[in-house]
Amino acid sequence: MSALALCLLLLFLAGPIFWLLKPQRSHAFAWLAALPPAAVTLWQALQMNAVASGSTLVERYAWAPTLGLEVALKLDGLALFFGLLITGIGTCIAFYTNYYLEGDRRQGYFYLVLYIFMASMLGLVWSDDLLTLFVFWEGTSITSYLLIAYKSEYKGAVEGARRALIVTTAGALAMLAGMVLLGLEAGTFNISEILAEPGIATAAITPVALVLLFLGAFTKSAQFPFQFWLPGAMSAPTPASAYLHSATMVKAGIFLLARLHPAFSDLPLWFWSLFLVGGFTMVLGAVSAIRYTDMKALLAYATISVLGMLTMLLAFQEEYALEAFVVTVLAHALYKAPLFLSAGIVDHAMGTRDLRRLAGLARALPVVALTVVLATVSMAGIPPTMGFLAKELLLENFYDLFEHSETLIGGLGFAIAALSAVFLGGAVFTLTWEAFFRRKPDDEAAHLHHAPSFWFAAPALLLTILGAVGALFVGSYEQVLLAPAIAAVAGEPIEVHLKLWHGLTPVFFASMGILVLAVVVFLARGLFRRLYARVPTGFSALAVYDATVDAIYRLAYRVTTVIQGSPMAPQLSVTLLAGVAVVFYAVFFTDGSTSRLLDSLEFPTLTEWAIFALAIIAAITTVRARSRLSAIIALGVVGVTVTLFFIIFGAPDLALTQLLIEVLTVFLLVLVFFHVKPDTPIAHDRREPFRLLVAVAMGFFGFAVVMVNHLSQVGESISPYFIENSLELGKGSNVVNVILVDFRGYDTMGEITVLALAALGGYALLRSTQMHALRQRINAARQMLASEPEPAKSESGREAGHD
Amino acid sequence: MTAIMLAVLVGVLFACGAYMILLRGQIKLVLGLGLITHAVNLALFGTGKLTRGAPPIVPHEQQVTAAMAGQFADPLPQALILTAIVISFGVTAFIVVLIYRRDALTGSDLAPGELATVINTSDPFAPFSSRMVMPEAADDYDILQFELDEVYDNPQAEGADE
Amino acid sequence: MTEIYLRLVNLILTPLIILVAILLFLRGHDLPGGGFIAGLLVAAALELTILSRGATVTREQYGPWLIPLVGLGLLVAVIAGLLGIYGGGFFHGMWIEFYLGGDKIKMGTPQLFDLGVMLVVIGMGVTYLLRLSEAAEAVSKNDAVEGEQP
Amino acid sequence: MNVHPTILAMPVAIPLLFGALSLLMQGIRTPHRVRVQQILAGIAIGANLILALLLLSYTLSGGRMSFQMGLWPAPFGITVYIDGLSAIMLTTVGLLSALIFPFAVATMDAERARLGFYPMALFLLMGANGAFITGDLFNLYVFYEVLLMSSFVLLTLGGTPSQINGGIRYVVLNLMGSMMLLLAAGITYGTLGTLNMAHIAVRMGATPYLVQAVIAGLLLIAFGAKAAAFPVFFWLPSSYHTPHPAVTALFSGVLTKVGMYSLFRTFPLFFPWLLDEWQPLILTIAGLTMVIGVLGAFAQPTIRRLLSFHIISQIGYMFMGLGVAMAPTPYGVGFGLALAILFLVHNQIVKTALLLGGGAVELETGTGKLNELGGVVALRPFQAALFFLAAFSLAGFPPTSGFIGKLGLLEVTFSSGSWVIAAVSVFVSLLTTMSMIRLWQYVFWGKPHSKYRMPKKLATQGASMAMTVPVLILVVLSIAIGVMAQPALDAVQVAASQVIDRVGYVETVGPELTASDLQIPFGNYPADAVAAGR
C-alpha cells in the first residue's frame, strides 16, 4: 500500500502539468485545477473512520539509510486533521486562483509553485520522520519564497519574500541541528520511535535540542520575536497569502509542536517557553492588528495573534486546552481564509484594499459582503459559530485552571485570552464596517472597475458558511475528525464531547463581556490609531532584524576590505608567515630530543668560504642596488655562486644548466626591464619594520628547513639503486641524465609540458601589434578620464543609494 | 659544518628574497622571486649527501657495486633540482612577460593592487547600506583598473564582435 | 657599426654553438649534457641571431614555427613514452644496439625522449627571446613616434 | 575487469598527446586551425571521460591498481596508483571538462581560441589527472606545476588589464604555495630517503615528531594554498572573476579541488594520527575559511566575484570533513572523510553549474555587475530556473546533493563531539542562503535592464543550447545525488575506506615495501595506533 506517497506524487505532478496547460486561457481550468486537491481531500475523508477506530496508515521508504535518512509517512488523527484542512482549503484556493489571476500569462507558473507547495505542506503533516519533516519544511520555505515574490519586478514583494525566507531558514537550520541532536540521542529519526523512547525527555541533550526545535517552530509560525516577516509576506498574490497564512505554512511550526507534545510536554522548559512566547505573541498580534488600514496587514496581525494562542495552548496538557487547540485551528482556517480571499476580491474589483479608500461595498459586492460578515461573526466569537466554540473552550481552559489551584497561570491566561479576543473583535469589526457598510471613506474613494463573477466569490462563501454553521453539527463529526487529532496531540485516547451551549456559566458571561468590549474598541478605533502613530518605528523586532543584517553586511564589508582591498605584500606576508609558523612550531614546541645532528662533511674549505661570502654580498647587493642593471647583475652573481657550489659538490649537469638558465634569465630581464617604468625608490615607510620581521622570519625558515634534513636520517636513501643500475639497465653512465630521461622520465615529461605552456603563454601575451593598439586606446581613455572631472561610477552609486 | 654553512646561505637568500618581494615595485618582485628560487634550489641540494668533486657519472664498462655507490654525489636531488630549475625558469619568464604587458597597458610600476571602489556596498534591497561610507582609497589601489576593463571589454571599442 | 660586428659574430659563432649543443646532446646520456642543456644552448645561440638581424626579421622567418616546434617536442616525448608500451609498459626504455665501424652504437626511446625535451626547450626559450626582443623594438619605435608628435 | 595496468598512464598521456598535436596545428596558417583544435580537444576529452568511467567502475567494486612508470620497481621508479578517490576525482573532472567544452566552443571569442585555448585546457586536464593518480611526492609537485602553469596561462589568456593584475597576484601567491610543496618533498627525501608515497607511509612512523610536523605543516600550507583555505586563499578572489567564464568554471571544478584531493590523499596515508592531534587546528582553519569566504561573498559587486568567494567558503566544509576524518563516529572511522569526498563532488558539480549559468548571464547581457543586472528571469526563464536550483543546492536545501552533504557532515561533527564547528557550519549555511538570495534577486528578479546587448555569436539557437544543456545536466546530477543518496554514499564510503587503508595502499604499490627495512611497525590507524608508532 502506498496511497500516501501516491497522493503526494499526484499533487507534485499536477504542478508541471498545469504549467504546460497554460490555464490562463479559460475559467474552465478553475474546475480542473480544483480536481487534484479535491481528490486527495476525498480520499482522506474516506480514511476518517478507519483512523478514528485507531488504525494508522504507515509508509516507509528508504532514502539514505547510512545517514538515517528515510521518507516515513504516517496518517494518524493529527495528520489527517491537518491534511484535510490543507487539501480542502487548497481546493478552494486552486479554484479561486484562476479567477484572481485571470489573463495573467504567468498563471501556470503560479499553479506550478502552488501545487508543489501544497504537496510539501501535505507531506510535512504526514511525515513521521524528523528529517522527512525537515525536507518538506524546506520545500514549503522555497515555494513560499517564490509565491510571495510572484510579482518579482516589485521591490516590496521581493524584499518581503527575502525576509520570510531568511527568517524561516535561520529557524529551519537551527531546527535541523536540533533534529540531528535528538536523532543521534535516540538512535533514530523516526518520530513515533522517538516519542516512544522512554528516557528521551530527560536526556541531557534534550533541552538544547528542544530550544533549537523551538527556534524552527517559532520562526515558521511567526512567534515573537520573529513575527515581523509575516506582514511583509503579504505582498504575495492573495490566493497565496490566504493559503499560506490561514491554513498552512504558518501552522507548520504549530504542527511540529503538537507532534512533539506527547513526549516533551512534561518539561518545565516546554511549558514556560510556549506559554510565555505564545501568550506574548497573542497579545502583541491582537493589539497591533487594529492599527493597519491595509486589509491584508490587519488580517496578518490577527493571524499572528491566533498563532500565539495556538502555541500557548500547546503548553498545557489539560483536556480543554487540547480541545481548544484543535477547534481553534479548524475555526481559524474557516474564517481567516474567506477573509483573505474576500480582501483579494475587493482588491481585484476596486484596485485597492486600503480601508481608507473604501466604503459601502455591501451594495456593490453583496456576495462578498455576506462572506465577510459571516466570517466576522465567527472571528469575533459570536454564537453559534465555530469561532464561538473555540473561544469558549479557550476561556474554559483557563477558568478551569484558575479554579483548580493554578491561580496564577489560569488568571494570567484568562486575562491574555480576553484581551486578545477584545482587540481581535474590534479589529475585524473595523474591517467589515469600514469597507462594507459605512457611507464615506476617509480618503479619496476608489471606484469599482471590475465586478467579480459569482464563481470568483464562491470558494470564500463556501468556507465561511462551513465556519459559521459548522459548530451546530459538531456532534456529527467530533468523533471521527476532532477526537483522533486531540488524542494524537495528547498521546493517549481522550473522550471528547463538545457542546456549543454550556449554559449560563461564568465563561459565557465573560464571552459576552468580551463582545461588548470589542464593540467599544471598534468605536474607539480612531483613538487607537492615533495612539499607535506615536509609537516610534525603531522600536520593533523588524528594526532588530535589520540591525542584525546590517551588522553582518558591515562585518562582511570590513573583512572584505581587509582581504581584497589590500595590496599584495600583506597577503604574501601571511602566506610566508604561515610557512614560518609551521617550522617555528616544529622546532620549538615539539620534542626534538629524539633527533641528532648529522653531518657528512667536516669543515668548509677556503674556496667554499669565499663563495659563501660572495653569495651573501651579492644577495644583499641585489636588495640594496639603486639601479636596475646593478640589481640584475648582482642577481646573476648569486646565480653564479650557486653554480660554483654545484661544481664543487659534484653536479656538473646542474652547473651547466644553472649557468645557461642564468644567461637566459639575464637576457630576459634586460630585455624587459629597460622598457618598463623604473620602480619608485625605496622609501622608509611605516611598513619597514614589519617587512624586516618577515625577512628575518624567512631567514630562520630557510635555515631550519635545511637543518631539519640533517637532524635525522631515518631510512637509507633510494639513490644507490640508480648509481648501481644506471649503466646496466639504463644504458647510460651519466646517472643524472638517466634519471631524467628514464628512471624518472615521467617527471621530465611534466616538466617539458610546463615549458610548453610557458611558451604558449608568452606567445599569447606578447603579440605586439595587438598590444600597441590596446595601449593607444587606453591612453586615449585615460586622457578622457582626466578631462572629465566626475567619473560615471559615482552616479551609479547615487542611483543605487536612492533605490 | 658545510651543511650549516649551506643552511645559513639559504636563510640569507630567503630573507633577502622575502624582503624584496614585499617591497612595492615590479622589478623588485621579479628579482626577489629569483633570489627565492636560488634559495629553494640550494635547500634541495642540501637534502642529498654532499660529496666533494665526485660527479655521479659511472665509468663505462664497469660493474658498480653497492660499496662504490657511496663515493658518488647523490644523483637523485640533482635530477630533482634540474627539474625544479627548469620549471622555475618557465615560471619566471612568464612572470616577466606578465609584468611587461601590465606595464605596457597601464604604465604603472607598482605591484598590483585591487581596486577598492569596486567593492560595492550599495545593496538596493538593504536601505541600511546606503549609510555606509566608503573609505578613501589608499594609494596602493589601482584606480584605473576597472575603467580600463570597460574600455577593453567593450565590443564597440574593440571593433570586432564577430 | 656594431651591427656589422654582430653579424660577423653571428655568422661564425651561432653554427659553432649549435654544433657544440648537438655534441652535448649526443653524449648527454653518458657525460654531462643532455636535452635541457643542449636546448638552452641553442636558444642562447639564436639570441645572437636575433640581436644581429633584428627581431622582426627573425620573427617573420622562424616565428610561426616556434609553437609547432614545442608541439613537436612534446609529441616526440610522449611517443617515446608510448613506444614503451610495446615493451611492457608506458615509458619502458627500449634499446637497439648495433655496431658501426667498430663502435658500439646504442639507440633507445630514452634518447628519443631527450630529443623531445631539447625541442621543447629550444621552442620555449626562443619564443620568449624573440617576442620580447620584438616587443622591445616596437616600444622604442613607438616611443620615438610618440615623442615626436607633441 | 582485467586490463593491463599501463592503462594508468593514459589519463596523462591522452591529453598530452592531443595537446601536443594541437600545438602542432598552431603554426599552420589555415582558417580551420581552431576547428581542428576543437576536434582534437573533443576527442581527448571524450576518451578521457570514457577511461575515467572505466576506472571508476573498476575501483568502486573494491579494486585498486598501481603501475610503475617504465617498469622500474616500486620505491625507485615513479608509481601511479588508482583507487576509489582517484577514480572519483578523475571522473568528475573528466565530466566537468566534457560539459564545459561545448560551452567554451560556443562562447569563446575568436581571439582567445586562436591563441590556443584548447591545447591549454587539455594541459590543465593533464595536470589534474596526473595529480590525481600519482603515487610519488615529487611527481605530485611536477603535476602541480603543470596545473599551475596551465592555469596561469588560461587565466591571462586575452590579456586584459584586470586579467594581468589578477594574474600576477595569482602567480606569485601560488608560487609560494608550490615552493612549500617542493621544500616538503625535499625534506621528505632528505630525512626518509625516499619519494614514493607508499614508502614514505611505511617509514613515517619512525620519523621524529619534529620532522613529521615540518612535513605535515608544509604540506598543509601547500595544499591549503591550492585549495584556497584560510589564511592562504588570497589568490582566488583576486583572479577568478577575470578570465572568460568557461575558464572560471573549469578552474572552480578543478584547481581548488586538486588541493583538497591531495590533502585527502596524503594526510590519512602519511600521518593519520596527526589528523587527530591537529584536529583543533584543522577545524579552526575550516571554520575561518567558511566564515571569511561567505562574508567576502556578501560584499561582492559582480556575479563571478561573489561565486568565487563561495568557493572558499565551501572549501571550509571539506576541511571540516577532513578534521573529523579519523574521528570515531557511530558510522565508523573514515565516515567523515567519505562525506568530505561527497561534499567535494557536490561542490564541483554545483559550483560549475552556477559559474556556467552566471557566466552565460554575463556573456548574454554584457555585464556581470549586480546593480546593472535585473529581470533576467523574464529573458531566460529556463536558465534562471536552473540557476535557482543550483543556488539552493549550494545553500544545502533538500532534496539536492548539498542537503545530503550538509546533513551528513552535521551528523558526523555532532556525533564526534565537535560542537563548535558544527554550529559554525550551520550559521555559515544560513549566510550562504542569504548571499545566494542576494545574488538571485539582483540578477534575476527586479526590472529588466534595457541596455542589455547580446553578441551576435551568442544569439543563435546552438549557442543558447550549448550554454544551457551543460547546466541542466549538472543540476540534474546534483538532484540525482540528493535523491539517490545511498548509492552515492556507498561509493564515497568505498573510496574513503580505501584511503584510510594504508596497508592496502602499500601492498598495492609494492608488497615488498610493507616489510620495512627500518624494523618499525606499520599498520592501519587507529586500529593499529600503537603499532603505527604513535
mmCIF file with all atom_site columns, C-alpha atoms in Angstrom, chain D residues 186-312:
data_model
loop_
_atom_site.group_PDB
_atom_site.id
_atom_site.type_symbol
_atom_site.label_atom_id
_atom_site.label_alt_id
_atom_site.label_comp_id
_atom_site.label_asym_id
_atom_site.label_entity_id
_atom_site.label_seq_id
_atom_site.pdbx_PDB_ins_code
_atom_site.Cartn_x
_atom_site.Cartn_y
_atom_site.Cartn_z
_atom_site.occupancy
_atom_site.B_iso_or_equiv
_atom_site.pdbx_formal_charge
_atom_site.auth_seq_id
_atom_site.auth_comp_id
_atom_site.auth_asym_id
_atom_site.auth_atom_id
_atom_site.pdbx_PDB_model_num
ATOM 1   C CA . GLY D 1 186 ? 62.943 17.821 -0.415  1.00 0.00 ? 186 GLY D CA 1
ATOM 2   C CA . ILE D 1 187 ? 62.771 17.337 3.340   1.00 0.00 ? 187 ILE D CA 1
ATOM 3   C CA . THR D 1 188 ? 60.975 14.068 2.841   1.00 0.00 ? 188 THR D CA 1
ATOM 4   C CA . TYR D 1 189 ? 63.754 12.833 0.636   1.00 0.00 ? 189 TYR D CA 1
ATOM 5   C CA . GLY D 1 190 ? 66.401 14.197 2.955   1.00 0.00 ? 190 GLY D CA 1
ATOM 6   C CA . THR D 1 191 ? 65.034 12.531 6.071   1.00 0.00 ? 191 THR D CA 1
ATOM 7   C CA . LEU D 1 192 ? 63.185 9.490  4.825   1.00 0.00 ? 192 LEU D CA 1
ATOM 8   C CA . GLY D 1 193 ? 65.417 8.847  1.850   1.00 0.00 ? 193 GLY D CA 1
ATOM 9   C CA . THR D 1 194 ? 62.522 8.208  -0.469  1.00 0.00 ? 194 THR D CA 1
ATOM 10  C CA . LEU D 1 195 ? 59.876 9.941  -2.524  1.00 0.00 ? 195 LEU D CA 1
ATOM 11  C CA . ASN D 1 196 ? 57.474 7.095  -3.161  1.00 0.00 ? 196 ASN D CA 1
ATOM 12  C CA . MET D 1 197 ? 54.312 7.776  -1.214  1.00 0.00 ? 197 MET D CA 1
ATOM 13  C CA . ALA D 1 198 ? 53.833 4.188  -0.112  1.00 0.00 ? 198 ALA D CA 1
ATOM 14  C CA . HIS D 1 199 ? 57.420 4.038  1.049   1.00 0.00 ? 199 HIS D CA 1
ATOM 15  C CA . ILE D 1 200 ? 57.010 7.353  2.870   1.00 0.00 ? 200 ILE D CA 1
ATOM 16  C CA . ALA D 1 201 ? 53.946 5.989  4.627   1.00 0.00 ? 201 ALA D CA 1
ATOM 17  C CA . VAL D 1 202 ? 55.909 2.961  5.808   1.00 0.00 ? 202 VAL D CA 1
ATOM 18  C CA . ARG D 1 203 ? 58.814 4.999  7.122   1.00 0.00 ? 203 ARG D CA 1
ATOM 19  C CA . MET D 1 204 ? 56.913 7.956  8.516   1.00 0.00 ? 204 MET D CA 1
ATOM 20  C CA . GLY D 1 205 ? 56.168 6.222  11.799  1.00 0.00 ? 205 GLY D CA 1
ATOM 21  C CA . ALA D 1 206 ? 59.855 6.114  12.655  1.00 0.00 ? 206 ALA D CA 1
ATOM 22  C CA . THR D 1 207 ? 60.435 9.779  11.973  1.00 0.00 ? 207 THR D CA 1
ATOM 23  C CA . PRO D 1 208 ? 60.862 12.178 14.883  1.00 0.00 ? 208 PRO D CA 1
ATOM 24  C CA . TYR D 1 209 ? 57.811 14.266 15.560  1.00 0.00 ? 209 TYR D CA 1
ATOM 25  C CA . LEU D 1 210 ? 59.739 17.396 14.668  1.00 0.00 ? 210 LEU D CA 1
ATOM 26  C CA . VAL D 1 211 ? 60.266 16.225 11.121  1.00 0.00 ? 211 VAL D CA 1
ATOM 27  C CA . GLN D 1 212 ? 56.725 14.986 10.838  1.00 0.00 ? 212 GLN D CA 1
ATOM 28  C CA . ALA D 1 213 ? 55.438 18.344 11.959  1.00 0.00 ? 213 ALA D CA 1
ATOM 29  C CA . VAL D 1 214 ? 57.537 20.190 9.418   1.00 0.00 ? 214 VAL D CA 1
ATOM 30  C CA . ILE D 1 215 ? 56.496 17.937 6.556   1.00 0.00 ? 215 ILE D CA 1
ATOM 31  C CA . ALA D 1 216 ? 52.855 17.869 7.546   1.00 0.00 ? 216 ALA D CA 1
ATOM 32  C CA . GLY D 1 217 ? 52.758 21.603 8.126   1.00 0.00 ? 217 GLY D CA 1
ATOM 33  C CA . LEU D 1 218 ? 54.370 22.427 4.817   1.00 0.00 ? 218 LEU D CA 1
ATOM 34  C CA . LEU D 1 219 ? 52.028 20.057 3.014   1.00 0.00 ? 219 LEU D CA 1
ATOM 35  C CA . LEU D 1 220 ? 49.083 21.611 4.806   1.00 0.00 ? 220 LEU D CA 1
ATOM 36  C CA . ILE D 1 221 ? 50.111 25.059 3.647   1.00 0.00 ? 221 ILE D CA 1
ATOM 37  C CA . ALA D 1 222 ? 50.950 23.964 0.125   1.00 0.00 ? 222 ALA D CA 1
ATOM 38  C CA . PHE D 1 223 ? 47.735 22.038 -0.427  1.00 0.00 ? 223 PHE D CA 1
ATOM 39  C CA . GLY D 1 224 ? 45.741 24.537 1.583   1.00 0.00 ? 224 GLY D CA 1
ATOM 40  C CA . ALA D 1 225 ? 47.023 27.308 -0.631  1.00 0.00 ? 225 ALA D CA 1
ATOM 41  C CA . LYS D 1 226 ? 45.973 25.347 -3.657  1.00 0.00 ? 226 LYS D CA 1
ATOM 42  C CA . ALA D 1 227 ? 42.596 24.634 -2.094  1.00 0.00 ? 227 ALA D CA 1
ATOM 43  C CA . ALA D 1 228 ? 42.198 28.292 -1.081  1.00 0.00 ? 228 ALA D CA 1
ATOM 44  C CA . ALA D 1 229 ? 41.882 27.677 2.633   1.00 0.00 ? 229 ALA D CA 1
ATOM 45  C CA . PHE D 1 230 ? 42.329 30.298 5.307   1.00 0.00 ? 230 PHE D CA 1
ATOM 46  C CA . PRO D 1 231 ? 44.745 32.114 5.539   1.00 0.00 ? 231 PRO D CA 1
ATOM 47  C CA . VAL D 1 232 ? 46.272 31.430 2.137   1.00 0.00 ? 232 VAL D CA 1
ATOM 48  C CA . PHE D 1 233 ? 43.328 31.954 -0.172  1.00 0.00 ? 233 PHE D CA 1
ATOM 49  C CA . PHE D 1 234 ? 44.032 35.478 -1.360  1.00 0.00 ? 234 PHE D CA 1
ATOM 50  C CA . TRP D 1 235 ? 44.902 34.473 -4.874  1.00 0.00 ? 235 TRP D CA 1
ATOM 51  C CA . LEU D 1 236 ? 41.451 33.136 -5.610  1.00 0.00 ? 236 LEU D CA 1
ATOM 52  C CA . PRO D 1 237 ? 39.159 36.137 -5.161  1.00 0.00 ? 237 PRO D CA 1
ATOM 53  C CA . SER D 1 238 ? 41.551 38.455 -6.884  1.00 0.00 ? 238 SER D CA 1
ATOM 54  C CA . SER D 1 239 ? 41.734 36.419 -10.046 1.00 0.00 ? 239 SER D CA 1
ATOM 55  C CA . TYR D 1 240 ? 38.789 34.119 -10.621 1.00 0.00 ? 240 TYR D CA 1
ATOM 56  C CA . HIS D 1 241 ? 36.446 36.734 -11.981 1.00 0.00 ? 241 HIS D CA 1
ATOM 57  C CA . THR D 1 242 ? 38.806 37.966 -14.657 1.00 0.00 ? 242 THR D CA 1
ATOM 58  C CA . PRO D 1 243 ? 39.070 35.289 -17.378 1.00 0.00 ? 243 PRO D CA 1
ATOM 59  C CA . HIS D 1 244 ? 36.465 34.000 -19.769 1.00 0.00 ? 244 HIS D CA 1
ATOM 60  C CA . PRO D 1 245 ? 33.523 32.411 -17.867 1.00 0.00 ? 245 PRO D CA 1
ATOM 61  C CA . ALA D 1 246 ? 34.294 28.962 -19.226 1.00 0.00 ? 246 ALA D CA 1
ATOM 62  C CA . VAL D 1 247 ? 37.774 29.241 -17.758 1.00 0.00 ? 247 VAL D CA 1
ATOM 63  C CA . THR D 1 248 ? 36.423 30.288 -14.378 1.00 0.00 ? 248 THR D CA 1
ATOM 64  C CA . ALA D 1 249 ? 34.065 27.334 -14.400 1.00 0.00 ? 249 ALA D CA 1
ATOM 65  C CA . LEU D 1 250 ? 36.893 24.990 -15.307 1.00 0.00 ? 250 LEU D CA 1
ATOM 66  C CA . PHE D 1 251 ? 39.063 26.399 -12.542 1.00 0.00 ? 251 PHE D CA 1
ATOM 67  C CA . SER D 1 252 ? 36.393 26.099 -9.909  1.00 0.00 ? 252 SER D CA 1
ATOM 68  C CA . GLY D 1 253 ? 35.799 22.481 -10.834 1.00 0.00 ? 253 GLY D CA 1
ATOM 69  C CA . VAL D 1 254 ? 39.453 21.525 -10.956 1.00 0.00 ? 254 VAL D CA 1
ATOM 70  C CA . LEU D 1 255 ? 42.004 23.721 -9.234  1.00 0.00 ? 255 LEU D CA 1
ATOM 71  C CA . THR D 1 256 ? 40.911 24.060 -5.640  1.00 0.00 ? 256 THR D CA 1
ATOM 72  C CA . LYS D 1 257 ? 39.651 20.514 -5.714  1.00 0.00 ? 257 LYS D CA 1
ATOM 73  C CA . VAL D 1 258 ? 43.087 19.155 -6.563  1.00 0.00 ? 258 VAL D CA 1
ATOM 74  C CA . GLY D 1 259 ? 44.346 20.794 -3.407  1.00 0.00 ? 259 GLY D CA 1
ATOM 75  C CA . MET D 1 260 ? 41.582 19.175 -1.404  1.00 0.00 ? 260 MET D CA 1
ATOM 76  C CA . TYR D 1 261 ? 42.243 15.825 -3.061  1.00 0.00 ? 261 TYR D CA 1
ATOM 77  C CA . SER D 1 262 ? 45.899 15.989 -2.141  1.00 0.00 ? 262 SER D CA 1
ATOM 78  C CA . LEU D 1 263 ? 45.022 16.647 1.480   1.00 0.00 ? 263 LEU D CA 1
ATOM 79  C CA . PHE D 1 264 ? 42.626 13.717 1.475   1.00 0.00 ? 264 PHE D CA 1
ATOM 80  C CA . ARG D 1 265 ? 45.299 11.551 -0.042  1.00 0.00 ? 265 ARG D CA 1
ATOM 81  C CA . THR D 1 266 ? 48.414 12.460 1.879   1.00 0.00 ? 266 THR D CA 1
ATOM 82  C CA . PHE D 1 267 ? 47.261 13.052 5.427   1.00 0.00 ? 267 PHE D CA 1
ATOM 83  C CA . PRO D 1 268 ? 45.454 9.756  6.025   1.00 0.00 ? 268 PRO D CA 1
ATOM 84  C CA . LEU D 1 269 ? 48.281 7.950  4.282   1.00 0.00 ? 269 LEU D CA 1
ATOM 85  C CA . PHE D 1 270 ? 51.340 9.602  5.791   1.00 0.00 ? 270 PHE D CA 1
ATOM 86  C CA . PHE D 1 271 ? 50.248 10.681 9.232   1.00 0.00 ? 271 PHE D CA 1
ATOM 87  C CA . PRO D 1 272 ? 46.684 9.713  10.099  1.00 0.00 ? 272 PRO D CA 1
ATOM 88  C CA . TRP D 1 273 ? 47.459 10.352 13.772  1.00 0.00 ? 273 TRP D CA 1
ATOM 89  C CA . LEU D 1 274 ? 48.091 13.998 13.021  1.00 0.00 ? 274 LEU D CA 1
ATOM 90  C CA . LEU D 1 275 ? 44.507 14.314 11.814  1.00 0.00 ? 275 LEU D CA 1
ATOM 91  C CA . ASP D 1 276 ? 43.512 13.551 15.374  1.00 0.00 ? 276 ASP D CA 1
ATOM 92  C CA . GLU D 1 277 ? 46.232 15.516 17.113  1.00 0.00 ? 277 GLU D CA 1
ATOM 93  C CA . TRP D 1 278 ? 45.843 18.536 14.882  1.00 0.00 ? 278 TRP D CA 1
ATOM 94  C CA . GLN D 1 279 ? 42.088 18.342 14.782  1.00 0.00 ? 279 GLN D CA 1
ATOM 95  C CA . PRO D 1 280 ? 41.640 21.667 16.604  1.00 0.00 ? 280 PRO D CA 1
ATOM 96  C CA . LEU D 1 281 ? 43.912 23.349 14.084  1.00 0.00 ? 281 LEU D CA 1
ATOM 97  C CA . ILE D 1 282 ? 42.194 21.822 11.077  1.00 0.00 ? 282 ILE D CA 1
ATOM 98  C CA . LEU D 1 283 ? 38.766 22.639 12.405  1.00 0.00 ? 283 LEU D CA 1
ATOM 99  C CA . THR D 1 284 ? 39.844 26.203 13.134  1.00 0.00 ? 284 THR D CA 1
ATOM 100 C CA . ILE D 1 285 ? 41.053 26.523 9.577   1.00 0.00 ? 285 ILE D CA 1
ATOM 101 C CA . ALA D 1 286 ? 37.758 25.055 8.438   1.00 0.00 ? 286 ALA D CA 1
ATOM 102 C CA . GLY D 1 287 ? 35.671 27.471 10.465  1.00 0.00 ? 287 GLY D CA 1
ATOM 103 C CA . LEU D 1 288 ? 37.606 30.550 9.494   1.00 0.00 ? 288 LEU D CA 1
ATOM 104 C CA . THR D 1 289 ? 37.643 29.544 5.847   1.00 0.00 ? 289 THR D CA 1
ATOM 105 C CA . MET D 1 290 ? 33.887 29.101 5.874   1.00 0.00 ? 290 MET D CA 1
ATOM 106 C CA . VAL D 1 291 ? 33.148 32.342 7.647   1.00 0.00 ? 291 VAL D CA 1
ATOM 107 C CA . ILE D 1 292 ? 35.608 34.543 5.802   1.00 0.00 ? 292 ILE D CA 1
ATOM 108 C CA . GLY D 1 293 ? 34.560 33.096 2.470   1.00 0.00 ? 293 GLY D CA 1
ATOM 109 C CA . VAL D 1 294 ? 30.900 33.669 2.993   1.00 0.00 ? 294 VAL D CA 1
ATOM 110 C CA . LEU D 1 295 ? 31.411 37.124 4.453   1.00 0.00 ? 295 LEU D CA 1
ATOM 111 C CA . GLY D 1 296 ? 33.538 38.005 1.481   1.00 0.00 ? 296 GLY D CA 1
ATOM 112 C CA . ALA D 1 297 ? 30.726 36.947 -0.777  1.00 0.00 ? 297 ALA D CA 1
ATOM 113 C CA . PHE D 1 298 ? 28.409 39.455 0.822   1.00 0.00 ? 298 PHE D CA 1
ATOM 114 C CA . ALA D 1 299 ? 30.368 42.460 -0.255  1.00 0.00 ? 299 ALA D CA 1
ATOM 115 C CA . GLN D 1 300 ? 30.902 41.481 -3.869  1.00 0.00 ? 300 GLN D CA 1
ATOM 116 C CA . PRO D 1 301 ? 29.635 43.544 -6.755  1.00 0.00 ? 301 PRO D CA 1
ATOM 117 C CA . THR D 1 302 ? 29.696 41.025 -9.594  1.00 0.00 ? 302 THR D CA 1
ATOM 118 C CA . ILE D 1 303 ? 28.345 37.549 -10.166 1.00 0.00 ? 303 ILE D CA 1
ATOM 119 C CA . ARG D 1 304 ? 31.610 35.758 -10.507 1.00 0.00 ? 304 ARG D CA 1
ATOM 120 C CA . ARG D 1 305 ? 33.336 37.607 -7.700  1.00 0.00 ? 305 ARG D CA 1
ATOM 121 C CA . LEU D 1 306 ? 30.514 36.566 -5.429  1.00 0.00 ? 306 LEU D CA 1
ATOM 122 C CA . LEU D 1 307 ? 30.606 32.973 -6.573  1.00 0.00 ? 307 LEU D CA 1
ATOM 123 C CA . SER D 1 308 ? 34.349 32.751 -6.219  1.00 0.00 ? 308 SER D CA 1
ATOM 124 C CA . PHE D 1 309 ? 34.128 33.722 -2.576  1.00 0.00 ? 309 PHE D CA 1
ATOM 125 C CA . HIS D 1 310 ? 31.625 30.939 -2.146  1.00 0.00 ? 310 HIS D CA 1
ATOM 126 C CA . ILE D 1 311 ? 34.225 28.527 -3.449  1.00 0.00 ? 311 ILE D CA 1
ATOM 127 C CA . ILE D 1 312 ? 36.380 29.469 -0.486  1.00 0.00 ? 312 ILE D CA 1
#
